[in-house]
Coordinates of C-alpha atoms (C1' of nucleotides) in Angstrom, one line a residue:
Chain A
M1 CA -79.4 -36.5 84.6
T2 CA -79.3 -38.4 87.9
E3 CA -76.5 -36.7 89.4
Q4 CA -78.1 -33.3 90.0
D5 CA -77.4 -32.1 94.1
L6 CA -79.8 -32.1 96.9
S7 CA -81.7 -28.9 96.4
A8 CA -82.5 -29.7 92.5
R9 CA -83.7 -33.3 93.5
I10 CA -86.2 -31.5 96.3
A11 CA -87.4 -28.6 94.5
G12 CA -88.2 -31.4 91.6
E13 CA -90.3 -33.1 93.7
I14 CA -91.8 -30.4 95.1
R15 CA -92.8 -29.0 91.5
D16 CA -93.9 -32.3 90.6
A17 CA -96.6 -32.2 93.6
I18 CA -97.5 -28.5 92.1
V19 CA -98.1 -29.3 88.6
S20 CA -99.9 -32.7 89.3
G21 CA -102.2 -31.1 91.8
A22 CA -101.2 -32.5 94.8
L23 CA -100.9 -28.8 95.8
I24 CA -103.0 -26.7 94.8
V25 CA -103.0 -22.8 94.5
D26 CA -102.3 -21.0 97.9
A27 CA -101.6 -24.2 99.9
R28 CA -98.9 -23.9 102.4
L29 CA -95.9 -26.2 102.2
P30 CA -94.3 -27.3 105.2
S31 CA -91.9 -25.0 107.3
E32 CA -88.2 -25.2 106.3
A33 CA -87.5 -27.2 109.6
E34 CA -90.4 -29.9 108.6
L35 CA -89.3 -30.3 105.2
A36 CA -85.8 -30.5 106.1
E37 CA -86.8 -33.6 108.5
Q38 CA -88.9 -34.9 106.0
F39 CA -86.4 -35.0 103.4
G40 CA -83.4 -35.7 105.7
V41 CA -81.4 -32.5 104.6
S42 CA -80.4 -29.6 106.4
R43 CA -82.2 -26.4 106.2
P44 CA -80.1 -24.6 104.4
T45 CA -80.5 -27.1 101.6
V46 CA -84.2 -26.9 102.1
R47 CA -84.3 -23.2 101.0
E48 CA -82.2 -23.7 98.3
A49 CA -84.8 -25.7 96.8
L50 CA -87.3 -23.5 97.9
K51 CA -85.3 -20.4 96.2
R52 CA -85.2 -22.7 92.9
L53 CA -89.1 -22.7 93.1
A54 CA -89.4 -19.0 94.1
A55 CA -87.2 -18.1 91.0
Q56 CA -89.5 -20.0 88.8
N57 CA -92.5 -18.2 90.6
L58 CA -94.2 -21.2 91.3
I59 CA -94.3 -20.3 95.1
R60 CA -94.1 -17.0 97.5
T61 CA -92.9 -16.8 101.1
R62 CA -94.1 -15.0 103.8
R63 CA -92.5 -14.3 107.2
G64 CA -93.8 -14.4 110.6
A65 CA -96.2 -16.1 112.7
T66 CA -98.1 -17.6 110.0
G67 CA -95.6 -17.0 107.2
G68 CA -94.5 -19.9 105.2
A69 CA -94.2 -21.1 101.4
F70 CA -97.4 -21.0 99.6
V71 CA -98.2 -22.3 96.2
R72 CA -98.3 -19.4 94.2
R73 CA -101.1 -18.6 91.0
L74 CA -99.1 -17.8 87.9
S75 CA -100.2 -14.9 86.9
F76 CA -100.3 -14.2 82.9
E77 CA -98.5 -11.2 83.7
E78 CA -95.5 -12.8 85.4
A79 CA -95.4 -15.6 82.9
Q80 CA -94.9 -13.3 80.0
D81 CA -92.1 -11.5 81.5
Q82 CA -90.4 -15.1 82.1
Q83 CA -91.0 -15.6 78.2
V84 CA -89.9 -12.8 77.5
T85 CA -86.4 -12.7 79.0
T86 CA -86.3 -16.4 78.2
A87 CA -87.0 -15.5 74.6
T88 CA -84.6 -12.6 74.6
L89 CA -81.6 -14.7 76.0
L90 CA -82.3 -17.5 73.6
L91 CA -82.0 -15.3 70.7
S92 CA -79.1 -13.7 71.7
M93 CA -77.2 -16.9 72.9
N94 CA -77.8 -19.0 70.0
A95 CA -76.9 -16.2 67.0
V96 CA -80.1 -16.9 65.6
D97 CA -80.8 -15.3 62.0
F98 CA -82.3 -12.4 61.8
D99 CA -84.1 -13.6 59.0
T100 CA -85.4 -16.5 60.6
A101 CA -87.0 -14.4 63.9
C102 CA -88.2 -12.0 61.7
E103 CA -90.0 -14.4 59.7
A104 CA -91.2 -16.4 62.9
R105 CA -92.6 -13.1 64.4
F106 CA -94.4 -11.6 61.3
A107 CA -96.3 -15.1 61.0
L108 CA -97.1 -15.6 64.9
E109 CA -98.6 -11.6 64.4
R110 CA -100.6 -12.7 61.3
A111 CA -102.3 -15.5 63.1
C112 CA -104.1 -12.6 64.8
T113 CA -105.5 -10.9 62.3
A114 CA -108.8 -12.7 61.4
L115 CA -109.8 -12.6 65.4
A116 CA -108.5 -9.0 65.7
A117 CA -110.6 -7.6 63.0
A118 CA -113.4 -9.3 64.7
R119 CA -113.3 -8.2 67.9
R120 CA -111.1 -5.0 67.9
T121 CA -112.8 -2.2 69.8
P122 CA -112.3 1.7 69.5
G123 CA -110.2 1.3 72.6
H124 CA -107.8 -0.7 70.9
L125 CA -107.9 1.5 68.0
A126 CA -107.1 4.5 70.3
R127 CA -104.3 2.7 71.7
M128 CA -102.9 2.2 67.9
D129 CA -103.7 5.9 66.9
R130 CA -101.6 7.2 70.0
E131 CA -98.8 5.3 69.1
L132 CA -99.0 6.3 65.7
A133 CA -99.2 10.0 66.6
R134 CA -95.7 9.4 68.6
Q135 CA -93.9 7.8 65.8
G136 CA -94.9 11.0 63.4
D137 CA -93.5 13.1 65.9
P138 CA -89.6 14.0 64.4
A139 CA -88.7 14.7 68.0
L140 CA -89.0 11.2 69.4
S141 CA -85.8 9.4 70.2
D142 CA -84.9 6.7 68.6
E143 CA -85.4 4.5 71.9
A144 CA -88.9 5.7 72.4
F145 CA -89.6 5.0 68.9
C146 CA -88.6 1.3 69.4
A147 CA -90.8 1.1 72.8
S148 CA -94.0 2.8 70.6
D149 CA -93.6 0.2 67.8
V150 CA -93.7 -2.3 70.3
A151 CA -96.5 -1.2 72.1
F152 CA -98.3 -0.4 68.9
H153 CA -97.5 -4.3 67.6
R154 CA -99.1 -5.5 71.4
A155 CA -102.2 -3.6 70.9
L156 CA -102.8 -5.5 67.9
V157 CA -102.2 -8.4 69.6
D158 CA -104.6 -7.6 72.3
S159 CA -107.5 -6.7 70.0
A160 CA -107.6 -10.3 69.1
A161 CA -109.0 -10.6 72.7
N162 CA -107.6 -14.0 73.9
P163 CA -105.3 -13.7 76.6
V164 CA -103.2 -16.9 75.5
L165 CA -102.6 -15.3 71.9
S166 CA -101.3 -12.2 74.0
Y167 CA -99.7 -14.4 76.3
Q168 CA -97.7 -16.3 73.5
L169 CA -97.0 -13.1 71.1
A170 CA -95.6 -11.4 74.2
G171 CA -92.2 -13.2 73.7
A172 CA -92.4 -13.0 70.2
I173 CA -92.7 -9.5 69.6
E174 CA -90.6 -8.1 72.9
A175 CA -87.9 -10.8 72.4
I176 CA -87.0 -10.1 68.6
E177 CA -88.1 -6.2 68.7
P178 CA -84.7 -5.2 70.4
L179 CA -82.9 -7.4 68.2
M180 CA -84.5 -5.9 65.5
N181 CA -83.6 -2.5 66.5
M182 CA -80.4 -2.5 67.1
I183 CA -79.6 -4.3 63.5
I184 CA -81.6 -1.3 61.9
F185 CA -81.2 1.4 64.2
T186 CA -79.8 3.8 61.9
A187 CA -81.1 2.9 58.6
R188 CA -84.7 3.0 59.4
D189 CA -87.0 4.8 57.4
R190 CA -89.5 6.2 60.1
A191 CA -91.6 7.8 57.4
R192 CA -91.9 4.3 55.7
I193 CA -92.9 2.1 58.7
L194 CA -95.6 4.7 60.0
D195 CA -97.0 4.6 56.5
L196 CA -97.1 0.7 57.0
H197 CA -98.6 0.8 60.4
G198 CA -100.8 3.5 59.4
A199 CA -102.3 0.9 56.8
I200 CA -102.3 -2.1 59.5
A201 CA -104.6 0.2 61.9
A202 CA -106.9 1.5 59.0
A203 CA -107.8 -2.2 57.9
L204 CA -108.3 -3.3 61.4
A205 CA -110.6 -0.1 61.9
R206 CA -112.4 -1.7 58.8
R207 CA -112.2 -5.2 59.9
D208 CA -110.1 -6.1 56.9
A209 CA -107.9 -9.2 58.1
A210 CA -106.7 -9.8 54.3
A211 CA -105.3 -6.4 54.1
M212 CA -103.8 -6.5 57.9
D213 CA -101.6 -9.9 56.8
G214 CA -100.8 -7.5 53.4
A215 CA -99.4 -4.9 55.1
L216 CA -97.7 -7.0 57.8
S217 CA -95.8 -9.0 55.3
T218 CA -94.7 -6.0 53.3
L219 CA -93.4 -4.7 57.0
E220 CA -91.7 -7.9 57.5
R221 CA -90.3 -7.7 53.8
Y222 CA -89.2 -4.0 54.5
T223 CA -87.6 -4.8 57.4
C224 CA -85.7 -7.9 56.3
E225 CA -84.3 -5.6 53.5
L226 CA -83.0 -2.8 56.0
A227 CA -81.2 -5.7 57.9
A228 CA -79.6 -7.1 54.9
T229 CA -78.5 -3.5 54.0
V230 CA -77.1 -2.8 57.3
M231 CA -75.5 -6.2 57.5
A232 CA -73.9 -5.8 54.1
R233 CA -72.8 -2.2 55.2
R234 CA -71.0 -3.9 58.2
G235 CA -69.1 -6.6 56.3
A236 CA -70.0 -10.7 56.2
A237 CA -70.8 -10.4 60.2
P238 CA -73.4 -12.9 60.4
S239 CA -76.7 -11.2 61.8
A240 CA -76.5 -11.7 66.1
A241 CA -73.6 -14.1 65.7
R242 CA -71.7 -13.9 69.1
G243 CA -70.6 -16.6 71.8
R244 CA -68.8 -20.4 71.5
Chain B
M1 CA -90.8 -4.4 94.4
T2 CA -88.1 -3.0 96.4
E3 CA -88.7 -5.6 99.4
Q4 CA -86.8 -8.9 98.0
D5 CA -84.6 -10.8 100.1
L6 CA -81.0 -10.1 99.7
S7 CA -80.5 -13.3 97.1
A8 CA -83.4 -12.1 95.1
R9 CA -81.5 -9.4 94.6
I10 CA -78.2 -10.6 94.2
A11 CA -79.5 -13.0 91.7
G12 CA -81.1 -9.7 90.0
E13 CA -77.6 -8.1 89.4
I14 CA -76.2 -11.5 88.3
R15 CA -78.8 -11.8 85.9
D16 CA -78.7 -8.5 84.4
A17 CA -74.8 -8.6 84.0
I18 CA -76.0 -11.9 81.6
V19 CA -78.9 -10.4 79.8
S20 CA -76.6 -7.1 79.0
G21 CA -74.0 -9.2 77.9
A22 CA -71.7 -8.2 80.7
L23 CA -71.4 -11.9 81.3
I24 CA -71.0 -13.8 77.7
V25 CA -71.5 -17.8 77.8
D26 CA -69.1 -19.6 79.4
A27 CA -68.1 -16.5 81.3
R28 CA -66.8 -17.8 84.5
L29 CA -68.4 -16.0 87.7
P30 CA -66.3 -15.6 90.8
S31 CA -66.2 -18.2 93.4
E32 CA -68.7 -18.5 95.8
A33 CA -66.6 -17.1 98.5
E34 CA -65.3 -14.1 96.3
L35 CA -69.1 -13.3 95.5
A36 CA -69.9 -13.1 99.1
E37 CA -67.2 -10.9 99.9
Q38 CA -68.4 -8.5 97.0
F39 CA -71.8 -8.1 97.6
G40 CA -71.1 -8.2 101.8
V41 CA -73.0 -11.3 102.3
S42 CA -72.6 -14.5 103.5
R43 CA -72.2 -17.7 101.4
P44 CA -75.2 -19.4 101.9
T45 CA -76.6 -16.5 100.8
V46 CA -75.0 -16.3 97.7
R47 CA -75.5 -20.0 97.2
E48 CA -79.2 -19.3 97.0
A49 CA -78.8 -16.7 94.8
L50 CA -76.8 -19.3 92.2
K51 CA -79.5 -21.8 92.8
R52 CA -82.0 -19.1 91.9
L53 CA -80.3 -18.6 88.2
A54 CA -79.4 -22.4 88.1
A55 CA -83.4 -23.0 88.5
Q56 CA -83.8 -20.6 85.5
N57 CA -80.8 -22.5 83.2
L58 CA -79.0 -19.1 83.3
I59 CA -76.1 -21.0 84.8
R60 CA -74.4 -24.4 85.4
T61 CA -72.2 -25.2 88.2
R62 CA -69.1 -27.4 88.2
R63 CA -67.3 -28.6 91.2
G64 CA -63.7 -29.3 91.6
A65 CA -60.4 -27.4 91.2
T66 CA -61.3 -25.7 88.0
G67 CA -65.0 -25.5 88.9
G68 CA -67.7 -22.9 89.4
A69 CA -70.6 -21.5 88.0
F70 CA -70.4 -20.6 84.4
V71 CA -72.6 -19.0 82.3
R72 CA -74.9 -21.3 80.3
R73 CA -76.1 -21.0 76.6
L74 CA -79.6 -21.4 77.0
S75 CA -80.6 -24.2 74.1
F76 CA -83.9 -24.1 72.4
E77 CA -84.7 -27.5 73.9
E78 CA -84.3 -26.1 77.6
A79 CA -86.4 -23.2 76.5
Q80 CA -88.9 -25.5 75.3
D81 CA -89.3 -27.3 78.3
Q82 CA -89.3 -24.2 80.2
Q83 CA -92.5 -23.1 78.0
V84 CA -94.1 -25.8 78.4
T85 CA -94.1 -26.2 82.2
T86 CA -95.0 -22.3 82.3
A87 CA -97.8 -22.8 79.9
T88 CA -99.5 -25.8 81.6
L89 CA -99.4 -24.0 84.9
L90 CA -100.7 -21.0 83.5
L91 CA -103.9 -22.5 82.3
S92 CA -104.4 -25.0 85.2
M93 CA -104.3 -22.1 87.4
N94 CA -106.2 -19.3 85.6
A95 CA -109.3 -21.5 84.9
V96 CA -108.6 -20.5 81.1
D97 CA -111.9 -21.2 78.8
F98 CA -111.7 -24.2 76.9
D99 CA -112.6 -22.1 73.8
T100 CA -109.9 -19.6 74.4
A101 CA -107.1 -21.8 74.5
C102 CA -108.4 -23.8 71.6
E103 CA -109.0 -20.9 69.8
A104 CA -105.3 -19.7 70.3
R105 CA -103.8 -23.2 69.6
F106 CA -104.9 -23.4 66.3
A107 CA -104.5 -19.9 65.4
L108 CA -100.8 -20.1 66.1
E109 CA -101.0 -23.5 64.4
R110 CA -102.3 -22.1 61.1
A111 CA -99.7 -19.3 61.3
C112 CA -97.4 -22.3 60.4
T113 CA -99.3 -23.8 57.1
A114 CA -97.7 -21.6 54.5
L115 CA -94.1 -21.6 55.5
A116 CA -95.0 -25.4 55.8
A117 CA -96.4 -26.3 52.6
A118 CA -93.3 -24.4 51.1
R119 CA -90.2 -26.0 53.2
R120 CA -91.9 -29.5 54.1
T121 CA -89.2 -32.5 53.3
P122 CA -90.2 -36.0 52.9
G123 CA -88.8 -36.7 56.2
H124 CA -91.7 -34.4 57.5
L125 CA -94.4 -36.1 55.9
A126 CA -92.8 -39.8 56.8
R127 CA -93.3 -38.5 60.8
M128 CA -96.7 -37.6 60.3
D129 CA -97.7 -40.7 58.2
R130 CA -96.1 -42.6 61.5
E131 CA -97.9 -40.9 63.6
L132 CA -101.4 -41.4 61.3
A133 CA -100.6 -45.0 61.1
R134 CA -100.3 -45.1 65.1
Q135 CA -103.6 -43.4 65.3
G136 CA -105.3 -45.8 63.2
D137 CA -104.5 -48.9 65.0
P138 CA -107.4 -49.4 67.6
A139 CA -105.6 -51.0 69.9
L140 CA -103.7 -47.7 70.9
S141 CA -104.3 -46.5 74.9
D142 CA -105.8 -43.1 74.9
E143 CA -102.7 -41.8 76.4
A144 CA -100.7 -43.2 73.4
F145 CA -103.1 -41.5 71.0
C146 CA -102.5 -38.2 73.1
A147 CA -98.9 -38.1 72.6
S148 CA -99.3 -39.0 69.0
D149 CA -101.5 -36.5 68.5
V150 CA -99.3 -34.0 69.8
A151 CA -96.3 -35.7 67.8
F152 CA -98.3 -35.0 64.6
H153 CA -98.7 -31.5 65.4
R154 CA -95.2 -31.0 66.4
A155 CA -94.0 -32.5 63.0
L156 CA -96.4 -30.2 61.6
V157 CA -95.3 -27.5 63.0
D158 CA -91.3 -28.4 62.6
S159 CA -92.1 -28.5 59.0
A160 CA -92.0 -24.6 59.0
A161 CA -88.3 -25.1 59.2
N162 CA -88.1 -22.1 61.6
P163 CA -86.9 -23.3 64.9
V164 CA -88.2 -19.8 66.4
L165 CA -91.9 -20.6 65.8
S166 CA -90.9 -24.7 66.7
Y167 CA -90.0 -23.4 70.2
Q168 CA -92.9 -20.7 70.7
L169 CA -95.8 -23.4 69.3
A170 CA -94.1 -26.4 71.8
G171 CA -95.8 -24.1 74.6
A172 CA -99.1 -23.6 72.7
I173 CA -99.3 -27.6 71.5
E174 CA -97.9 -29.4 74.7
A175 CA -99.6 -27.0 77.2
I176 CA -103.4 -27.3 75.8
E177 CA -103.3 -30.4 74.4
P178 CA -103.2 -32.5 77.9
L179 CA -106.1 -30.0 79.1
M180 CA -107.9 -30.6 75.5
N181 CA -107.6 -34.7 75.8
M182 CA -108.7 -34.5 79.8
I183 CA -111.9 -32.7 78.7
I184 CA -112.7 -35.1 75.4
F185 CA -110.8 -37.7 76.3
T186 CA -114.2 -40.2 76.3
A187 CA -116.2 -38.6 73.6
R188 CA -114.0 -37.8 71.1
D189 CA -114.2 -40.2 67.7
R190 CA -111.0 -41.4 66.4
A191 CA -112.1 -41.9 63.2
R192 CA -113.1 -38.2 62.7
I193 CA -109.9 -37.0 64.0
L194 CA -107.7 -39.4 61.8
D195 CA -109.9 -38.1 58.9
L196 CA -109.0 -34.5 59.4
H197 CA -105.3 -35.4 60.1
G198 CA -105.0 -37.3 56.8
A199 CA -106.6 -34.3 55.2
I200 CA -103.8 -32.0 56.9
A201 CA -101.0 -34.2 55.9
A202 CA -102.2 -35.2 52.3
A203 CA -102.6 -31.0 52.2
L204 CA -99.1 -30.6 52.8
A205 CA -97.9 -33.2 50.8
R206 CA -99.2 -31.6 47.6
R207 CA -98.0 -28.1 49.6
D208 CA -101.8 -27.0 49.6
A209 CA -101.4 -24.2 52.6
A210 CA -105.2 -23.0 52.0
A211 CA -106.5 -26.4 52.6
M212 CA -104.2 -27.0 55.6
D213 CA -106.2 -23.6 57.2
G214 CA -109.0 -25.7 56.4
A215 CA -108.6 -28.7 57.8
L216 CA -107.5 -27.0 61.0
S217 CA -110.2 -25.0 61.1
T218 CA -112.5 -27.9 61.0
L219 CA -110.4 -30.1 63.4
E220 CA -110.8 -26.8 65.6
R221 CA -114.8 -26.7 65.1
Y222 CA -115.1 -30.4 66.0
T223 CA -112.8 -30.1 69.4
C224 CA -114.6 -27.1 70.5
E225 CA -118.2 -29.0 69.7
L226 CA -116.5 -32.0 71.8
A227 CA -116.1 -30.2 74.5
A228 CA -119.1 -28.4 74.9
T229 CA -121.1 -31.6 74.5
V230 CA -119.0 -32.7 77.4
M231 CA -119.2 -29.6 79.7
A232 CA -123.1 -30.0 79.0
R233 CA -123.2 -33.6 80.0
R234 CA -120.7 -32.7 83.3
G235 CA -123.7 -30.4 84.2
A236 CA -123.0 -26.3 83.8
A237 CA -119.0 -26.7 85.5
P238 CA -117.3 -24.0 83.5
S239 CA -114.2 -25.7 81.8
A240 CA -111.0 -25.9 83.6
A241 CA -112.7 -24.1 86.5
R242 CA -110.3 -24.4 89.4
G243 CA -108.3 -22.9 92.2
R244 CA -109.0 -19.3 94.3
Chain C
dA1 C1' -36.4 -38.3 80.2
dG2 C1' -40.8 -39.4 80.3
dA3 C1' -44.5 -42.1 82.6
dC4 C1' -47.5 -43.0 86.3
dG5 C1' -49.0 -42.0 90.7
dA6 C1' -49.8 -39.3 95.3
dT7 C1' -50.2 -35.0 97.0
dT8 C1' -52.4 -30.6 97.1
dA9 C1' -55.1 -26.8 96.2
dA10 C1' -59.5 -25.0 94.8
dT11 C1' -63.9 -24.6 94.7
dT12 C1' -68.6 -26.4 95.4
dG13 C1' -71.7 -29.4 98.5
dT14 C1' -74.0 -30.1 102.9
dT15 C1' -74.2 -29.8 107.7
dT16 C1' -74.9 -27.9 112.4
dG17 C1' -75.7 -24.1 115.2
dA18 C1' -76.9 -19.9 116.5
dC19 C1' -79.0 -15.0 115.8
dA20 C1' -82.1 -11.5 113.8
dT21 C1' -86.7 -10.0 112.5
dT22 C1' -91.2 -10.1 111.1
dT23 C1' -95.8 -11.1 112.1
dA24 C1' -100.0 -13.0 114.0
dA25 C1' -102.1 -14.4 118.2
dC26 C1' -102.2 -13.9 123.0
dT27 C1' -102.6 -12.3 127.4
dA28 C1' -102.6 -9.2 130.9
dC29 C1' -103.9 -4.8 132.4
dC30 C1' -106.3 -0.5 132.7
Chain D
dG1 C1' -114.1 -4.1 126.1
dG2 C1' -109.8 -2.5 124.0
dT3 C1' -105.1 -1.7 124.3
dA4 C1' -100.2 -2.5 124.8
dG5 C1' -96.8 -5.7 125.3
dT6 C1' -95.3 -10.4 125.1
dT7 C1' -94.7 -14.8 123.2
dA8 C1' -94.4 -18.0 119.7
dA9 C1' -93.6 -19.4 115.0
dA10 C1' -91.6 -18.9 111.2
dT11 C1' -88.5 -17.0 107.6
dG12 C1' -83.8 -14.3 106.8
dT13 C1' -79.2 -14.2 107.9
dC14 C1' -74.5 -15.3 109.3
dA15 C1' -70.5 -18.1 110.7
dA16 C1' -67.4 -22.0 110.8
dA17 C1' -67.0 -25.8 110.2
dC18 C1' -66.1 -30.7 106.8
dA19 C1' -67.1 -33.5 103.1
dA20 C1' -66.8 -34.4 97.8
dT21 C1' -64.8 -33.7 93.5
dT22 C1' -61.3 -32.5 90.0
dA23 C1' -57.2 -30.4 87.9
dA24 C1' -52.8 -29.3 88.4
dT25 C1' -48.6 -30.1 90.3
dC26 C1' -44.8 -32.6 92.2
dG27 C1' -42.2 -36.8 93.2
dT28 C1' -40.6 -40.9 92.0
dC29 C1' -39.8 -44.7 89.7
dT30 C1' -38.4 -47.0 85.5

DNA sequence: AGACGATTAATTGTTTGACATTTAACTACC
DNA sequence: GGTAGTTAAATGTCAAACAATTAATCGTCT
């Protein structure tokens, strides 16, 4: 671990300063020239370090007279985006078993049902109803159906009214959904899924967390069955196996 | 969004190629000189782009004759580390309400109980017992007690035997734990926590998911009470409020 | 013929120096 | 006093070179 290049070491030092609180949000870092002198390296090397930090959304840079690199407030939205791409790559690169991914996704989603039942607002129910209506439209393309599926489940999670939960679940739902849809694209029975979604929404409307859990579990089982069917039809190729 | 610098655009193009699968794991990217020519930019600019990707663990570079930049397999462990630092920053920079963070953490942990009860092995129970023994030692420092607390809960999550769940929960547990400990450090009653941990472990041993849920909920309530007490003692300062 | 050592080529790591671009503040003029 | 031009500071980009590392190649010696 000690053999990382200069830009990585410098980026690490600055990152530690941010994480430890020595550099607070909106604090301005020294200019590139000053950093270069402080660390005893050239400006391109400092720039590589700053780009590393920028890639992690830890700093932003502004040009001009009062420009420079500033510690950035990491927003929930950005963190979610990071989470989604990371989780997506993690699944696609590690040949994660479909059942494993599916199991995790629904287990996490069920973690929201109690809070969702207690706190859902008419707005959340409306969001879900809107997606239900879209999903019932036979003219909807497969891609759009998938997108609506994601939107439906995210509305469910958001109805728990806990931004930390929403952030965490974003990775679980968005990252696994494409994998799921790639696999069961052709075989899926929209009517069946729509039924279950309807049951979930109805249970949420009457604040019945147990019924939501049940419907989600049924949906999980159905999804896994579908995947198994598709997999069997494709031969013995094991799920998303790829690489190495 | 269109006004990003060259290195960001180039990094984005390469990242898309990786995410879309055009560049698979272990594939070698063109050399820096070739990339510079392809994109019509200078080598330093290409290098900045590559450092951005390296910061996200998307590529690794090797020097020497057969060197170059290679698409890297994102491991669960690295992804977890990323998750933990991101989640930690997210909470500290956004003044997340303690109750909100705590609620999310325990909700997610309860999502693991059913699977954990079904699949826990003697190895998991032993890990948890080891931590229980440490937590019972009055000579243990506060920092070590916190670390043991994290280890205990991670063992619980791992007993669900689902790597995707473990990955997701790592962020929730590790990121929130420091925040929690900073706040309730002085006030915490170790005997009470040890009791609850013991109840959780015992319930897991007899595969009683409902009892685990109950004990976790009790622990959640106790934690929130503690935080409220500490907060009240400190005056009306609202939780981890900081920044902006 | 085979093993071993030196050479070579390819590639990333780092430096220096320069120029372009952007932005805010300052200054001078009207 | 306001406005336009100037200036200074900072990041963005480029060019050319050298250092360091690594594997393959070539040559020599046994």
